[in-house]
mmCIF file of C-alpha atoms and ligand atoms in Angstrom:
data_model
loop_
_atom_site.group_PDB
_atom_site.id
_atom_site.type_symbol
_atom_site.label_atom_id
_atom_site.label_comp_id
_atom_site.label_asym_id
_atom_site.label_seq_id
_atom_site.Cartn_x
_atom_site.Cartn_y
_atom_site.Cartn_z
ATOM 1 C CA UNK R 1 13.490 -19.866 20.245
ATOM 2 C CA UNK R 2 13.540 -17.462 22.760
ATOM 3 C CA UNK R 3 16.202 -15.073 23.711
ATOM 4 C CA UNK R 4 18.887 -16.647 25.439
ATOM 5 C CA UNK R 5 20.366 -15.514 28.545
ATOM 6 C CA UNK R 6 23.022 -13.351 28.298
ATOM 7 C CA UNK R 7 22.462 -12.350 24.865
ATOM 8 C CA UNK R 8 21.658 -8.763 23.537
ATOM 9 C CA UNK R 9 17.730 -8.715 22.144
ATOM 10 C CA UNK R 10 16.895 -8.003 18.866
ATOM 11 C CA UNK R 11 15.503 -5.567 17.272
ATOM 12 C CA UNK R 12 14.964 -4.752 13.071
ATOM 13 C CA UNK R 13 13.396 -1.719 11.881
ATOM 14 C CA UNK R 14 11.672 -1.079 8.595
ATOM 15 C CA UNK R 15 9.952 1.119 6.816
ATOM 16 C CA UNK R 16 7.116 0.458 4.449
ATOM 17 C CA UNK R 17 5.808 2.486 1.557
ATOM 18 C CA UNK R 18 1.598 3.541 0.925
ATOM 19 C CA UNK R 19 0.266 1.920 -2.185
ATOM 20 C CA UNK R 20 -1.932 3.393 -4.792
ATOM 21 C CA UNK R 21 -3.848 0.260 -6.656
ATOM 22 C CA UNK R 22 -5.887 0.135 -9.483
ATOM 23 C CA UNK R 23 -4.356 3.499 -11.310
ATOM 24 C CA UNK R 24 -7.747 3.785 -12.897
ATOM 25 C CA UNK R 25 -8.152 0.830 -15.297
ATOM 26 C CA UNK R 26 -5.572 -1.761 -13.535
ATOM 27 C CA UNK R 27 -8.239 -3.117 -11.170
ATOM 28 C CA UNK R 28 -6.802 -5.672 -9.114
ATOM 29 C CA UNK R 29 -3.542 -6.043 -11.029
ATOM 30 C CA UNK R 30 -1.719 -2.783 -11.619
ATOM 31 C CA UNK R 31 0.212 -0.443 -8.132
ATOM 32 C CA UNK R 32 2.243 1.987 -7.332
ATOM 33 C CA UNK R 33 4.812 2.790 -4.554
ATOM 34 C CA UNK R 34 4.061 6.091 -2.358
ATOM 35 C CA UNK R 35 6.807 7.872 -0.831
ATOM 36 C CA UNK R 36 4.461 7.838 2.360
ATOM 37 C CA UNK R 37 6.203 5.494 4.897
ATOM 38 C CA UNK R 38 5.164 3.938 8.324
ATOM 39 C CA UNK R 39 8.251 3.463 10.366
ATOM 40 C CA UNK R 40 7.715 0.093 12.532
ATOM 41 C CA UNK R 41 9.928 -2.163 14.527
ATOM 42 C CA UNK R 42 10.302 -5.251 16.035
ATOM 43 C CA UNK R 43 12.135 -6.169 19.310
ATOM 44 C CA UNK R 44 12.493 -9.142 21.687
ATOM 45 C CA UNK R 45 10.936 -8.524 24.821
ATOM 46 C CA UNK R 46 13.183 -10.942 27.743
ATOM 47 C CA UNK R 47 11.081 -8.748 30.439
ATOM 48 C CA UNK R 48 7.798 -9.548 29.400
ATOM 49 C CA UNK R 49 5.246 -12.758 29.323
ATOM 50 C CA UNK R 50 3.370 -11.022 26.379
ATOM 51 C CA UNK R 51 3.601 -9.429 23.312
ATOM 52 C CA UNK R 52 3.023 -5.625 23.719
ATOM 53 C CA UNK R 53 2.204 -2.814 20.639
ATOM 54 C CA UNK R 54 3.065 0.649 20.822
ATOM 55 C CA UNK R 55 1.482 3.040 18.120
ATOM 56 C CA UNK R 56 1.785 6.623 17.002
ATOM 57 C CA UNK R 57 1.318 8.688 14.279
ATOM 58 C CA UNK R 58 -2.217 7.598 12.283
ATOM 59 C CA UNK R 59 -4.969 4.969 14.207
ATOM 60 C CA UNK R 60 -2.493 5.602 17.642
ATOM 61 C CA UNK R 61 -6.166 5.918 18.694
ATOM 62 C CA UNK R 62 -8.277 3.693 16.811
ATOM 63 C CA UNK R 63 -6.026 0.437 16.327
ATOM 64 C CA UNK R 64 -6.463 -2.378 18.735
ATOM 65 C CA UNK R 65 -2.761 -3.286 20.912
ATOM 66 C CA UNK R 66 -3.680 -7.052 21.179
ATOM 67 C CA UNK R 67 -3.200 -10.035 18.846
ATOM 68 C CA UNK R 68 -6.066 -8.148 16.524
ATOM 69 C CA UNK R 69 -3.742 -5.846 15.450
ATOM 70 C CA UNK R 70 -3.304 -6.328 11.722
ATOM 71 C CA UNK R 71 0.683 -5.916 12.467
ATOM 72 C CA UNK R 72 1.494 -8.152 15.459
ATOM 73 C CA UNK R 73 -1.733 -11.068 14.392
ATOM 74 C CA UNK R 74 0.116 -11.245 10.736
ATOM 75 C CA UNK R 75 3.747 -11.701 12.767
ATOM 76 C CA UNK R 76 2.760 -14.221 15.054
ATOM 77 C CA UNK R 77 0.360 -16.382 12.422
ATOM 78 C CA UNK R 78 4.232 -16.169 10.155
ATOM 79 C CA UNK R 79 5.953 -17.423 12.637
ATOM 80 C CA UNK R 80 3.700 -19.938 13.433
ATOM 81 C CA UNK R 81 2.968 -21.414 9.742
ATOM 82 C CA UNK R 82 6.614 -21.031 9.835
ATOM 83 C CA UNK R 83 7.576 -23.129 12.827
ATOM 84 C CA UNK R 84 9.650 -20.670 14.335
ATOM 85 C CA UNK R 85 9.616 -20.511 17.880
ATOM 86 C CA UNK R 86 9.833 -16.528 19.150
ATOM 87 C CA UNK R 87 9.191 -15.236 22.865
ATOM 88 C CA UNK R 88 7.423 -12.098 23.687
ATOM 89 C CA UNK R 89 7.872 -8.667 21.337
ATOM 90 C CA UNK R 90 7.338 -5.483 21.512
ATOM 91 C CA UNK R 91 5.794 -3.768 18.360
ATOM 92 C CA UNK R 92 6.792 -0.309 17.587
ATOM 93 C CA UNK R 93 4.413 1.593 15.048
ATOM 94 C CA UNK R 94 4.970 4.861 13.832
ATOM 95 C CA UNK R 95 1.871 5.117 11.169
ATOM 96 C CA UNK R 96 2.059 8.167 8.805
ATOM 97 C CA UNK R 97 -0.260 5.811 5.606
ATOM 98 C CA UNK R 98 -3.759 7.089 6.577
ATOM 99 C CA UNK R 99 -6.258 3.738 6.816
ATOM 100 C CA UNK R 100 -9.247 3.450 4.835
ATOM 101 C CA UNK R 101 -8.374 5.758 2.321
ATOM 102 C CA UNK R 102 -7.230 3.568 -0.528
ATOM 103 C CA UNK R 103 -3.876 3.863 0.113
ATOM 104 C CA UNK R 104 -2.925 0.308 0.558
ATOM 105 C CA UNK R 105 -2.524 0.640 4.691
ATOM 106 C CA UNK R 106 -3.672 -2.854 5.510
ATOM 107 C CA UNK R 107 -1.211 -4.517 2.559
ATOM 108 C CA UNK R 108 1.469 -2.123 3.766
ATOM 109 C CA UNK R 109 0.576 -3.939 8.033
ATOM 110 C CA UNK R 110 0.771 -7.190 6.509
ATOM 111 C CA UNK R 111 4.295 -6.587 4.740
ATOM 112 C CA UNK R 112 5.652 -4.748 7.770
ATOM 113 C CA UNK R 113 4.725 -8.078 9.645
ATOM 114 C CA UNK R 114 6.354 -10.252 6.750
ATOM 115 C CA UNK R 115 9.374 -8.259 6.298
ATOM 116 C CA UNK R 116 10.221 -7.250 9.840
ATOM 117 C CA UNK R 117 9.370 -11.453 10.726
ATOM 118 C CA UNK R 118 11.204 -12.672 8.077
ATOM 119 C CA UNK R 119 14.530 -10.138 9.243
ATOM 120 C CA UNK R 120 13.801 -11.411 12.835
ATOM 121 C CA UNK R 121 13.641 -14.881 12.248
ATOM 122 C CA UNK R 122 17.076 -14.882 10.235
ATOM 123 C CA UNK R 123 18.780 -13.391 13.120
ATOM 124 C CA UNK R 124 17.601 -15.468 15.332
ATOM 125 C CA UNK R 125 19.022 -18.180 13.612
ATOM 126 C CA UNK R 126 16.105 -19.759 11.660
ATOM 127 C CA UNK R 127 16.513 -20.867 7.683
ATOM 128 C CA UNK R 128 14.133 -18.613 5.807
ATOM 129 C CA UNK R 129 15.488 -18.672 2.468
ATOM 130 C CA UNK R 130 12.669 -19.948 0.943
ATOM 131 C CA UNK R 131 10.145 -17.650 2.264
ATOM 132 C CA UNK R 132 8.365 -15.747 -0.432
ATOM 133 C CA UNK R 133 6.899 -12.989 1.059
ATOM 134 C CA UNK R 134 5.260 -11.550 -2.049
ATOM 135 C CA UNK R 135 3.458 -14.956 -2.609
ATOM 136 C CA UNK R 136 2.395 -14.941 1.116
ATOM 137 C CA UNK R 137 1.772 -11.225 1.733
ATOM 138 C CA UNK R 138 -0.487 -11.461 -1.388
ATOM 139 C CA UNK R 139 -2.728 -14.641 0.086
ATOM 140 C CA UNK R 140 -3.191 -12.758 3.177
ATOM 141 C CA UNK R 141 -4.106 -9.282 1.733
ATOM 142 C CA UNK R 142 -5.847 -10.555 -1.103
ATOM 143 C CA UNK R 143 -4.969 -7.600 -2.778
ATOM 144 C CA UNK R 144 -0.971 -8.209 -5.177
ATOM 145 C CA UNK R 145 -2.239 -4.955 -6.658
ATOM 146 C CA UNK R 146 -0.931 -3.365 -3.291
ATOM 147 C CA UNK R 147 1.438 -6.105 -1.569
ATOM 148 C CA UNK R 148 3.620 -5.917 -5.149
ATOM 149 C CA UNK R 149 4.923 -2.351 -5.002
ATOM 150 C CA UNK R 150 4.507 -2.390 -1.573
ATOM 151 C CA UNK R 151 7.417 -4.752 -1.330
ATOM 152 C CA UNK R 152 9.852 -4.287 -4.646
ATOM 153 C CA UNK R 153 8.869 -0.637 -4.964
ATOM 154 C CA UNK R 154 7.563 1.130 -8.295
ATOM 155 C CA UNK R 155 5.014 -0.025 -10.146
ATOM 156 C CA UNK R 156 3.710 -3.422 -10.888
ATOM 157 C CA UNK R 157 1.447 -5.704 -12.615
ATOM 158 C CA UNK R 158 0.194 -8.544 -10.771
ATOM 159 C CA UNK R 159 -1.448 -12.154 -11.608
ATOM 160 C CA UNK R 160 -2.404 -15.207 -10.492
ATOM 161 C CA UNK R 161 -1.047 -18.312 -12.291
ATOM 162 C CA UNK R 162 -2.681 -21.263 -11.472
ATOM 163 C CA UNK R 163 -3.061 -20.454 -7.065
ATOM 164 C CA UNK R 164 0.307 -18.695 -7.359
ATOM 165 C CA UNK R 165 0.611 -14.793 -7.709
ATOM 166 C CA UNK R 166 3.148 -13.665 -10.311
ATOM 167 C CA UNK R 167 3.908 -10.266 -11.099
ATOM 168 C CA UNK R 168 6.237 -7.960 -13.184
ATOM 169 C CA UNK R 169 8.040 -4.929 -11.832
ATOM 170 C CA UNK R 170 8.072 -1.768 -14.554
ATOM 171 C CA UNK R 171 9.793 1.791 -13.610
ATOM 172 C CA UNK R 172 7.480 4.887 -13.770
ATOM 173 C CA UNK R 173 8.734 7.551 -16.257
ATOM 174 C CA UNK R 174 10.369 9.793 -13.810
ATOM 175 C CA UNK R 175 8.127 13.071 -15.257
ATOM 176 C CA UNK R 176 5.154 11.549 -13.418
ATOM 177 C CA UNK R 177 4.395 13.407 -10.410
ATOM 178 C CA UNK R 178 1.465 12.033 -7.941
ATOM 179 C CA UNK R 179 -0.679 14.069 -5.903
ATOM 180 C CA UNK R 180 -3.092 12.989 -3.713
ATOM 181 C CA UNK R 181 -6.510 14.503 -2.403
ATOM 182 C CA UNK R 182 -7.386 12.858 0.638
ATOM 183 C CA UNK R 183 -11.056 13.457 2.323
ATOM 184 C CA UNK R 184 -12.358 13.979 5.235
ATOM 185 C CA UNK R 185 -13.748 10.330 5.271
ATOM 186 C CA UNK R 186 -12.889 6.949 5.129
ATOM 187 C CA UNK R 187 -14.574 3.948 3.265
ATOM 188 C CA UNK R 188 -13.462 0.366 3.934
ATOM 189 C CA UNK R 189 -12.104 -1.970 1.456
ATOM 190 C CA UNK R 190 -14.615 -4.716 2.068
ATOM 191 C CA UNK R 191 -17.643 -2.588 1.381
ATOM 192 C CA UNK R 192 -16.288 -0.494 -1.627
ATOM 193 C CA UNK R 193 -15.516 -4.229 -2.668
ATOM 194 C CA UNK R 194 -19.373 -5.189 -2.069
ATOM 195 C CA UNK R 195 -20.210 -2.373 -4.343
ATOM 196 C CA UNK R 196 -18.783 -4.240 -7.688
ATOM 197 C CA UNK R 197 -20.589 -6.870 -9.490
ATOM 198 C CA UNK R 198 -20.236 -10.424 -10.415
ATOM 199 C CA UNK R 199 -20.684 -9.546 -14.188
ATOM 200 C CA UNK R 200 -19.610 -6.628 -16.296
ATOM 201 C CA UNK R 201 -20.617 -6.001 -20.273
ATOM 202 C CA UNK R 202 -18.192 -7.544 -22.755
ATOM 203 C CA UNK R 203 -18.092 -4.323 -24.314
ATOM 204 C CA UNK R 204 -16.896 -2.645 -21.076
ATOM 205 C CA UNK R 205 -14.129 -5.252 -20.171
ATOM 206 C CA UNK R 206 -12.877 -4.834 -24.349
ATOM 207 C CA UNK R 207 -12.603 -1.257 -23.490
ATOM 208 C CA UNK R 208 -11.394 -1.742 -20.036
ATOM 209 C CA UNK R 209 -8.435 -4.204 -21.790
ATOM 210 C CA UNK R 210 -7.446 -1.142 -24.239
ATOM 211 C CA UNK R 211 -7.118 1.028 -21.454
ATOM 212 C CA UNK R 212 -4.859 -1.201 -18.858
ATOM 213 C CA UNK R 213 -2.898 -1.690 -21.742
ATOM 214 C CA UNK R 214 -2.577 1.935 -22.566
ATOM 215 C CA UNK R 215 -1.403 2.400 -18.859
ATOM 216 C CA UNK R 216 1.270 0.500 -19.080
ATOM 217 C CA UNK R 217 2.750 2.336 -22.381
ATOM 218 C CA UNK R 218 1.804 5.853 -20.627
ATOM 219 C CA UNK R 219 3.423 5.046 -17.026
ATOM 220 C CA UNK R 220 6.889 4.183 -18.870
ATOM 221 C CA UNK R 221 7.052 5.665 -21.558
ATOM 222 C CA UNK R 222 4.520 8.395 -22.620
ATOM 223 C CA UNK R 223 3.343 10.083 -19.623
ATOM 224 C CA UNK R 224 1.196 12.395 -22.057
ATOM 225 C CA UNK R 225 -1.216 9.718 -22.527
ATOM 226 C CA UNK R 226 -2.279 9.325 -19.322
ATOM 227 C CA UNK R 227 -5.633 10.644 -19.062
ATOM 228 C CA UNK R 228 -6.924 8.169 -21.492
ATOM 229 C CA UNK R 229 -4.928 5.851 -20.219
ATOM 230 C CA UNK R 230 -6.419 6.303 -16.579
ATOM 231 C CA UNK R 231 -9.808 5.547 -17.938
ATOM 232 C CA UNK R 232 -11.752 2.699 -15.913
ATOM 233 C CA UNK R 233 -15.022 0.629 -16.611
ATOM 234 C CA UNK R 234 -14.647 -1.951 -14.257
ATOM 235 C CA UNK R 235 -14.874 -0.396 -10.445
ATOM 236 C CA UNK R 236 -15.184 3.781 -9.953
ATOM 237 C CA UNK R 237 -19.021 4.021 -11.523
ATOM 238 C CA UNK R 238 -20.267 0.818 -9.634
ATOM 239 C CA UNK R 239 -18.442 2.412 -6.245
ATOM 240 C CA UNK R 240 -19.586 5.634 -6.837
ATOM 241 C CA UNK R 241 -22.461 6.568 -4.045
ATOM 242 C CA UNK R 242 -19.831 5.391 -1.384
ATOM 243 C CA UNK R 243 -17.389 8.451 -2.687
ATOM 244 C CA UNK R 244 -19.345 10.776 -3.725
ATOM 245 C CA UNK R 245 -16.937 13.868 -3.381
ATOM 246 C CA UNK R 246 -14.238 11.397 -4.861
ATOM 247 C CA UNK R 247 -15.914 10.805 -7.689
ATOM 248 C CA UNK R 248 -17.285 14.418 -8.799
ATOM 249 C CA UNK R 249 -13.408 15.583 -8.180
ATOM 250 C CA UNK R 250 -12.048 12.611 -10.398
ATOM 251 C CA UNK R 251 -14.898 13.690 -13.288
ATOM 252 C CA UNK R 252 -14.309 17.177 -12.745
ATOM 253 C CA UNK R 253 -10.236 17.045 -13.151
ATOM 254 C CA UNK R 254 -10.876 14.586 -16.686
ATOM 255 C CA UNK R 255 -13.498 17.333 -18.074
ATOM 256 C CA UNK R 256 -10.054 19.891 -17.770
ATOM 257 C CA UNK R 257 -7.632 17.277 -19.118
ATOM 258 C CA UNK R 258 -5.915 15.770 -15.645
ATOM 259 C CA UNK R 259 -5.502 12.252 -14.984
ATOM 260 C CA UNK R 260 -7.459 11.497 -11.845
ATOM 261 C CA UNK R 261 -8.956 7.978 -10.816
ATOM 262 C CA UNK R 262 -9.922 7.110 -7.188
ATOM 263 C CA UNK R 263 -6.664 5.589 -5.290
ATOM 264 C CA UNK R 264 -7.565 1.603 -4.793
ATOM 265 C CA UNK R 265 -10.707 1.298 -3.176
ATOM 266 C CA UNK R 266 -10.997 5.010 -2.487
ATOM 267 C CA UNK R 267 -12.357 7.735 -0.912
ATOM 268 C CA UNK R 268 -8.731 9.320 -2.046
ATOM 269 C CA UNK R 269 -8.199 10.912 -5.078
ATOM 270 C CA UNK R 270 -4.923 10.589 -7.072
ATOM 271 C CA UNK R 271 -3.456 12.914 -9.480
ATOM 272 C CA UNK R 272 -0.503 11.927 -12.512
ATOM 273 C CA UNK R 273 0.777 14.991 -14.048
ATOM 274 C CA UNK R 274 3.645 16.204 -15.068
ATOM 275 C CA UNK R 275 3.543 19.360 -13.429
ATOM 276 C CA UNK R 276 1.709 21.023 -9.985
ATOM 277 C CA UNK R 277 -1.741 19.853 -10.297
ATOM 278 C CA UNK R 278 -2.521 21.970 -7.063
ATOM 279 C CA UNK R 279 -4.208 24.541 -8.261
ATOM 280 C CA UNK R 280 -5.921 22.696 -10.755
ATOM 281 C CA UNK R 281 -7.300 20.599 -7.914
ATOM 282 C CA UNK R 282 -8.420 23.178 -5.488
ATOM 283 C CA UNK R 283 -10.032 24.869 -8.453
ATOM 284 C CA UNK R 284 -11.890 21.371 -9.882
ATOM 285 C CA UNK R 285 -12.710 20.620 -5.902
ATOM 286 C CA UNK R 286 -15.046 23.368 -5.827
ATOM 287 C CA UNK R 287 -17.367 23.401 -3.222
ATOM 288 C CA UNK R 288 -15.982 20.389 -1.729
ATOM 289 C CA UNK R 289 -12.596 21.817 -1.595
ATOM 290 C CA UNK R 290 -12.377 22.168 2.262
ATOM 291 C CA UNK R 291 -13.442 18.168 2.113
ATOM 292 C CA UNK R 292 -10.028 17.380 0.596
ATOM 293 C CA UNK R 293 -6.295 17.757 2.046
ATOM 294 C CA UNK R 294 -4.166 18.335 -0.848
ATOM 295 C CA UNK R 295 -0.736 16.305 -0.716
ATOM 296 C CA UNK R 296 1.770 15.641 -3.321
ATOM 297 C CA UNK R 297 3.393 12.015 -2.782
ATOM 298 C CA UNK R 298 7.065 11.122 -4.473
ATOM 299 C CA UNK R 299 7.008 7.485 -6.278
ATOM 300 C CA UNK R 300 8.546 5.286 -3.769
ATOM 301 C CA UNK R 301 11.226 3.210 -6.442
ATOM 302 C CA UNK R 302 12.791 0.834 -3.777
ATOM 303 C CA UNK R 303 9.560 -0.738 -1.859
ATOM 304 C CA UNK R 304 9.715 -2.206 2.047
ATOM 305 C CA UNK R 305 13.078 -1.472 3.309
ATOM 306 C CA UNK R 306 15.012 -3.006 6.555
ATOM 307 C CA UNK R 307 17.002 0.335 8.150
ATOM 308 C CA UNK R 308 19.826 1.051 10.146
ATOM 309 C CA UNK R 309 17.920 2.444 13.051
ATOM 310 C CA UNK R 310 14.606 3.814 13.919
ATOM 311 C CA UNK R 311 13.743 7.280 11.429
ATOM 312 C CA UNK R 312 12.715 10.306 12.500
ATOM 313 C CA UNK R 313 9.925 12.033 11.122
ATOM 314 C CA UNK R 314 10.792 12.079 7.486
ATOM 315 C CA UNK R 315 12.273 8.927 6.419
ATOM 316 C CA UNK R 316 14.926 10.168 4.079
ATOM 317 C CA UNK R 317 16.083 6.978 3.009
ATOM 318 C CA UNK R 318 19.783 7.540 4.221
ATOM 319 C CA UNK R 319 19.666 4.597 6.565
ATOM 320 C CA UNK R 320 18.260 1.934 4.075
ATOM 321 C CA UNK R 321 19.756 -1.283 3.363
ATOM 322 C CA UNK R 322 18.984 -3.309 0.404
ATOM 323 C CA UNK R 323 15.972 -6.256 2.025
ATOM 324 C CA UNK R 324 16.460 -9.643 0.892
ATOM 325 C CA UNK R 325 13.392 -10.736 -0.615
HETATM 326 N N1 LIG P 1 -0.552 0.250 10.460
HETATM 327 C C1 LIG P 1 -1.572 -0.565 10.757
HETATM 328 N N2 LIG P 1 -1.565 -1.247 11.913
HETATM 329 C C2 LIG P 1 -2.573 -2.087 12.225
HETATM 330 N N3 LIG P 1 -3.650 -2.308 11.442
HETATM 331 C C3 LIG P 1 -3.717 -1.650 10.284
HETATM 332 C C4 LIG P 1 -2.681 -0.735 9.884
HETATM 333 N N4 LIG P 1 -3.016 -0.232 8.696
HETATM 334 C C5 LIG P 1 -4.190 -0.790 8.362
HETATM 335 N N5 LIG P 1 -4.628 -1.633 9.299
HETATM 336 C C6 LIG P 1 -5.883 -2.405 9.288
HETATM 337 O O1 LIG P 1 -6.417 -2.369 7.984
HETATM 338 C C7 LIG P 1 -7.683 -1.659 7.960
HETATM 339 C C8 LIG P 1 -7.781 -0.796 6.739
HETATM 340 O O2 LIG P 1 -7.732 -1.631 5.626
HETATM 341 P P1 LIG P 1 -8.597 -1.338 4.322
HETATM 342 O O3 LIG P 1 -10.044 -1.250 4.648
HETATM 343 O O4 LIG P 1 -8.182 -2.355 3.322
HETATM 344 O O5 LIG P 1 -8.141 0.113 3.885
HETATM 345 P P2 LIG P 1 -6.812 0.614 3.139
HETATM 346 O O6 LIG P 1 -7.316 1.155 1.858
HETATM 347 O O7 LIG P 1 -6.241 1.668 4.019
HETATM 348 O O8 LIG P 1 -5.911 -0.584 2.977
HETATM 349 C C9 LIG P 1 -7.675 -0.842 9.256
HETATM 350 O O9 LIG P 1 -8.976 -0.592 9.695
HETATM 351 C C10 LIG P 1 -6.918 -1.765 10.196
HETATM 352 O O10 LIG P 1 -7.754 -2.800 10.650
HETATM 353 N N1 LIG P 2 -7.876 -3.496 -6.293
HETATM 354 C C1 LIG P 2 -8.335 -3.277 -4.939
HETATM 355 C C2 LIG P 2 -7.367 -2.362 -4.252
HETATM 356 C C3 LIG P 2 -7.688 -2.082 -2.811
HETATM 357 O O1 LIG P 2 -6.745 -1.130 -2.344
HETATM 358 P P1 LIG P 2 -6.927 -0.352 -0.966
HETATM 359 O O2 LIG P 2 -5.760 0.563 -0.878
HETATM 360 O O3 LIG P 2 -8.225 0.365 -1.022
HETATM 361 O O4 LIG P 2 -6.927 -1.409 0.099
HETATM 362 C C4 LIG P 2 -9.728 -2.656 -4.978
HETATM 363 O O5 LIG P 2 -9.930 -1.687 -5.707
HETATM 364 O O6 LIG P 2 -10.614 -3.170 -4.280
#
């Protein structure tokens, strides 16, 4: 369908939250929401023959504009898998998640494209009730771990069942505070990915299951057992010479009794406390401390949101409107 003439065009905004996967022993299963948002919107272009993207904020200079872009290539394969027919667009990106840092950017472009498609595609007049954007987001990614709090918000646990992803949504104690340390460097999922072998030691995934566990009890409930409980075996040794800074900060924070564990597939650092780990930080960064910029992040509790109108630069969440999933 394309607009018709006469009528007003379309356009939905969203905002999308950063992810933090993995929270040290949850490899591949367990997220959290970030209150870190990229703002991005989707309008019908009637004066154009092709889709155009418009990006500010983080990768304005890096991203590609054309149908490579993570954002618009994820739209247009929806809509096609989909069978909905939809004219020219004009993408509207306003990036504050950093990319390559482990902070779920390229699950966060994928759901922008899913939600903001899905939104578009209703008013437009197409049936999309039985879209399931968690199930499809999570295909694409290849990463639930991400796509799951990245859409319902919070934390979650995420598996597959048999080709289809399930997952369960659980609400952070609201004690837990998360800062981040983000280098000066990025590392790509792919390779941190090639770092991890085929095979671990039994006696690494028993202690690995204990732990994962343990995370789950000290995220809801016990916050003061989260250093053990942010203990991994199965990913931050193996990665290790591809973070180097990452991973002396993460050691060096445990030794003084702070739960650190490299965010997703790193180079970031994250931090649960239930206090200002600033200091603490700085301090443990050492030498490297000029290599890190020190950020606290809320806990995003709501996930992808459809809004109102286009934020400005702090997304307050004043505008939101509850997203049909
Ligand atoms: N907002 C965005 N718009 C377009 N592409 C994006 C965006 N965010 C991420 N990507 C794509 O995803 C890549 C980063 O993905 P990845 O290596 O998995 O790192 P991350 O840990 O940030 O998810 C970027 O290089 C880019 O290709
Ligand atoms: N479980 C994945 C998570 C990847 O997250 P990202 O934010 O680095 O894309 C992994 O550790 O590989």
């Amino acid at each position: 369908m394309t607009v018709e003439q006469g009528r007003m065009p379309i356009t939905v905004h969203a905002e999308i939250p950063a992810t933090t996967a993995n929270l040290g022993p949850g490899f591949d299963c367990m997220g959290l929401a970030l209150g870190i948002y990229d703002s991005v919107s989707l309008s019908d272009r009637p004066d154009g023959d092709t889709d155009a993207v418009e990006i500010t904020g983080a990768g304005a200079d890096t991203l590609p504009r054309d149908r490579t872009h993570l954002v618009l290539g994820t739209l247009r394969d929806f809509f096609e898998a989909q069978g909905f027919e939809i004219g020219p667009l004009v993408l509207r990106s306003h990036n504050r998640i950093p990319q390559g840092q482990g902070l779920g950017s390229s699950a966060s472009a994928i759901t922008a494209a899913l939600v903001l498609g899905k939104e578009f595609a209703r008013r437009h007049g197409h049936d999309v009730s039985d879209v399931d954007l968690f199930q499809i987001g999570s295909d694409i990614d290849g990463h639930p771990d991400n796509v799951g709090p990245c859409i319902f918000g919070g934390m979650t646990v995420s598996w597959d069942e048999g080709g289809c992803w399930e997952r369960a949504h659980l609400v952070p104690h609201p004690s837990i505070r998360a800062t981040l340390a983000i280098p000066h460097a990025v590392l790509s999922t792919k390779v941190a990915r090639g770092l991890i072998p085929d095979v671990v030691p039994h006696h690494d995934a028993v202690r690995n299951s204990a732990r994962a566990a343990l995370a789950i009890h000290a995220f809801t409930t016990e916050p003061a057992l989260l250093l053990p409980a942010t203990r991994d075996f199965l990913h931050q040794d193996y990665r290790a010479s591809a973070y180097p800074q990452s991973y002396r900060l993460v050691q060096r924070l445990r030794e003084r009794g702070i739960a650190a564990a490299i965010s997703g597939a790193g180079p970031a650092v994250i931090v649960f406390t239930t206090d200002d780990p600033s200091e603490a930080i700085t301090d443990a960064a050492a030498d490297d401390r000029e290599f890190f910029d020190i950020t606290a992040a809320a806990i995003d509790t709501t996930g992808a949101q459809i809004v109102a109108k286009e934020t400005s630069d702090t997304p307050n969440g004043n505008n939101r409107a509850p997203l049909e999933r």
